[in-house]
C-alpha cells in the first residue's frame, strides 16, 4: 500500500551488506547417509532417546501383532463370503434339479404314461370297474 515510503526507507538505510558463505568441508559417505536417514536424525538429534525407543518396543510389537490379526481376520471374512456365495449357487442348482425331477416324476406317474410303459409287459388297463369281494363271517 505505501510503496513510496518503502522506497524512501531503502534509500536512507542503504544497500544491504552481502554475506559471505563460510567454506564447508565435504561430507563423507557415512555423514551423508546418516544425515539422510530419518530414523538416525530422530535418535541423534535427541527427539527420541534410545531408552525410550526400547521401552516402546513391546507396544510397537503389540500393534504389529494386532495389525496382522486384523489382516488375517479380513482375509478369513472374505473367504467365508466367497464360500457362502458358492454354497448359495449350489443350493439354487439343486433346487432347480429337484423341481425338474419332481415334475418329471409327476408326468411319468400319470395313468396314461404308466399304461404305455406296462403295455410292453402285457399288462392291460382295466375296462370294467373293480369288483368288491364280500366274505360272510359264517363262510370262513
Tab-separated table of C-alpha atoms in Angstrom:
chain	number	residue	atom	x	y	z
A	1	UNK	CA	0.000	0.000	0.000
A	2	UNK	CA	2.641	2.529	0.965
A	3	UNK	CA	5.216	1.781	-1.675
A	4	UNK	CA	6.678	5.301	-1.764
A	5	UNK	CA	7.622	5.081	1.899
A	6	UNK	CA	9.366	1.744	1.337
A	7	UNK	CA	11.445	3.299	-1.458
A	8	UNK	CA	12.466	6.192	0.785
A	9	UNK	CA	13.428	3.878	3.659
A	10	UNK	CA	15.609	1.795	1.354
A	11	UNK	CA	17.480	4.885	0.151
A	12	UNK	CA	18.165	6.095	3.706
A	13	UNK	CA	19.461	2.776	5.000
A	14	UNK	CA	21.497	1.930	2.001
A	15	UNK	CA	22.157	-1.351	0.338
A	16	UNK	CA	22.299	-4.466	2.446
A	17	UNK	CA	25.738	-5.889	3.050
A	18	UNK	CA	26.378	-9.174	1.275
A	19	UNK	CA	27.047	-12.184	3.452
A	20	UNK	CA	29.881	-14.434	2.511
A	21	UNK	CA	29.334	-18.162	2.741
A	22	UNK	CA	31.736	-19.947	5.014
A	23	UNK	CA	33.670	-22.688	3.289
A	24	UNK	CA	32.299	-26.116	4.200
A	25	UNK	CA	34.233	-29.294	4.228
A	26	UNK	CA	32.818	-32.074	2.030
A	27	UNK	CA	30.742	-34.664	3.870
A	28	UNK	CA	31.834	-38.268	3.991
A	29	UNK	CA	29.578	-41.050	2.722
A	30	UNK	CA	28.636	-42.044	6.269
A	31	UNK	CA	27.661	-38.481	7.167
A	32	UNK	CA	25.561	-38.177	4.004
A	33	UNK	CA	23.796	-41.462	4.702
A	34	UNK	CA	23.456	-40.561	8.360
A	35	UNK	CA	22.017	-37.116	7.637
A	36	UNK	CA	19.563	-38.541	5.101
A	37	UNK	CA	18.161	-41.194	7.384
A	38	UNK	CA	15.052	-40.031	9.210
A	39	UNK	CA	15.478	-42.605	11.942
A	40	UNK	CA	19.072	-41.612	12.575
A	41	UNK	CA	18.044	-37.927	12.742
A	42	UNK	CA	15.306	-38.855	15.151
A	43	UNK	CA	17.679	-40.650	17.505
A	44	UNK	CA	20.773	-38.449	17.100
A	45	UNK	CA	19.008	-35.095	17.452
A	46	UNK	CA	17.572	-36.172	20.769
A	47	UNK	CA	13.887	-36.231	19.873
A	48	UNK	CA	13.608	-39.828	20.996
A	49	UNK	CA	16.240	-41.437	23.142
A	50	UNK	CA	17.359	-44.988	22.630
A	51	UNK	CA	15.978	-45.935	26.044
A	52	UNK	CA	12.544	-44.551	25.176
A	53	UNK	CA	12.616	-46.422	21.868
A	54	UNK	CA	13.466	-49.717	23.560
A	55	UNK	CA	10.757	-49.081	26.165
A	56	UNK	CA	8.212	-48.560	23.380
A	57	UNK	CA	9.298	-51.697	21.507
A	58	UNK	CA	6.805	-54.075	23.229
A	59	UNK	CA	3.990	-51.654	22.433
A	60	UNK	CA	5.056	-51.453	18.789
A	61	UNK	CA	5.262	-55.260	18.606
A	62	UNK	CA	1.773	-55.459	20.091
A	63	UNK	CA	0.467	-53.020	17.464
A	64	UNK	CA	2.145	-55.059	14.720
A	65	UNK	CA	0.513	-58.220	16.077
A	66	UNK	CA	-2.894	-56.522	16.136
A	67	UNK	CA	-2.353	-55.385	12.550
A	68	UNK	CA	-1.544	-58.928	11.435
A	69	UNK	CA	-4.612	-60.279	13.265
A	70	UNK	CA	-6.760	-57.609	11.589
A	71	UNK	CA	-5.440	-58.531	8.141
A	72	UNK	CA	-5.910	-62.262	8.793
A	73	UNK	CA	-9.454	-61.646	10.011
A	74	UNK	CA	-10.349	-59.709	6.873
A	75	UNK	CA	-8.916	-62.495	4.676
A	76	UNK	CA	-10.917	-65.055	6.645
A	77	UNK	CA	-14.113	-62.994	6.274
A	78	UNK	CA	-13.636	-62.623	2.514
A	79	UNK	CA	-13.001	-66.363	2.218
A	80	UNK	CA	-16.205	-67.112	4.149
A	81	UNK	CA	-18.243	-64.742	1.978
A	82	UNK	CA	-16.946	-66.454	-1.161
A	83	UNK	CA	-17.754	-69.875	0.307
A	84	UNK	CA	-21.273	-68.742	1.231
A	85	UNK	CA	-21.861	-67.422	-2.310
A	86	UNK	CA	-20.635	-70.703	-3.766
A	87	UNK	CA	-22.933	-72.715	-1.488
A	88	UNK	CA	-25.896	-70.477	-2.341
A	89	UNK	CA	-25.324	-71.121	-6.037
A	90	UNK	CA	-25.106	-74.853	-5.383
A	91	UNK	CA	-28.358	-74.781	-3.374
A	92	UNK	CA	-30.089	-72.930	-6.223
A	93	UNK	CA	-28.913	-75.517	-8.752
A	94	UNK	CA	-30.020	-78.402	-6.524
A	95	UNK	CA	-33.413	-76.737	-6.018
A	96	UNK	CA	-33.841	-76.436	-9.795
A	97	UNK	CA	-32.841	-80.073	-10.236
A	98	UNK	CA	-35.301	-81.152	-7.522
A	99	UNK	CA	-38.166	-79.248	-9.145
A	100	UNK	CA	-37.426	-80.640	-12.607
A	101	UNK	CA	-37.157	-84.217	-11.281
A	102	UNK	CA	-40.387	-83.804	-9.326
A	103	UNK	CA	-42.201	-82.520	-12.414
A	104	UNK	CA	-40.795	-85.411	-14.452
A	105	UNK	CA	-41.943	-87.920	-11.823
A	106	UNK	CA	-45.419	-86.391	-11.719
A	107	UNK	CA	-45.607	-86.663	-15.512
A	108	UNK	CA	-44.407	-90.277	-15.554
A	109	UNK	CA	-46.831	-91.333	-12.808
A	110	UNK	CA	-49.919	-90.320	-14.819
A	111	UNK	CA	-52.256	-93.179	-15.688
A	112	UNK	CA	-51.688	-92.872	-19.427
A	113	UNK	CA	-47.893	-92.811	-19.092
A	114	UNK	CA	-47.922	-95.835	-16.758
A	115	UNK	CA	-50.196	-97.677	-19.183
A	116	UNK	CA	-47.754	-97.014	-22.023
A	117	UNK	CA	-44.838	-98.349	-20.012
A	118	UNK	CA	-46.507	-101.540	-18.806
A	119	UNK	CA	-48.103	-102.297	-22.169
A	120	UNK	CA	-44.833	-103.910	-23.276
A	121	UNK	CA	-45.092	-106.306	-20.322
A	122	UNK	CA	-48.511	-107.475	-21.415
A	123	UNK	CA	-50.420	-105.778	-18.635
A	124	UNK	CA	-53.573	-104.054	-19.813
A	125	UNK	CA	-55.682	-101.329	-18.292
A	126	UNK	CA	-58.960	-102.385	-16.697
A	127	UNK	CA	-62.020	-101.538	-18.724
A	128	UNK	CA	-64.658	-102.641	-16.202
A	129	UNK	CA	-64.696	-101.312	-12.660
A	130	UNK	CA	-63.198	-103.467	-9.928
A	131	UNK	CA	-65.487	-105.906	-8.129
A	132	UNK	CA	-65.882	-105.900	-4.411
A	133	UNK	CA	-65.389	-109.244	-2.711
A	134	UNK	CA	-67.636	-109.753	0.241
A	135	UNK	CA	-66.873	-112.565	2.654
A	136	UNK	CA	-69.565	-113.543	5.121
A	137	UNK	CA	-68.397	-114.346	8.564
A	138	UNK	CA	-70.014	-117.817	8.646
A	139	UNK	CA	-68.392	-118.897	5.378
A	140	UNK	CA	-64.921	-118.518	6.602
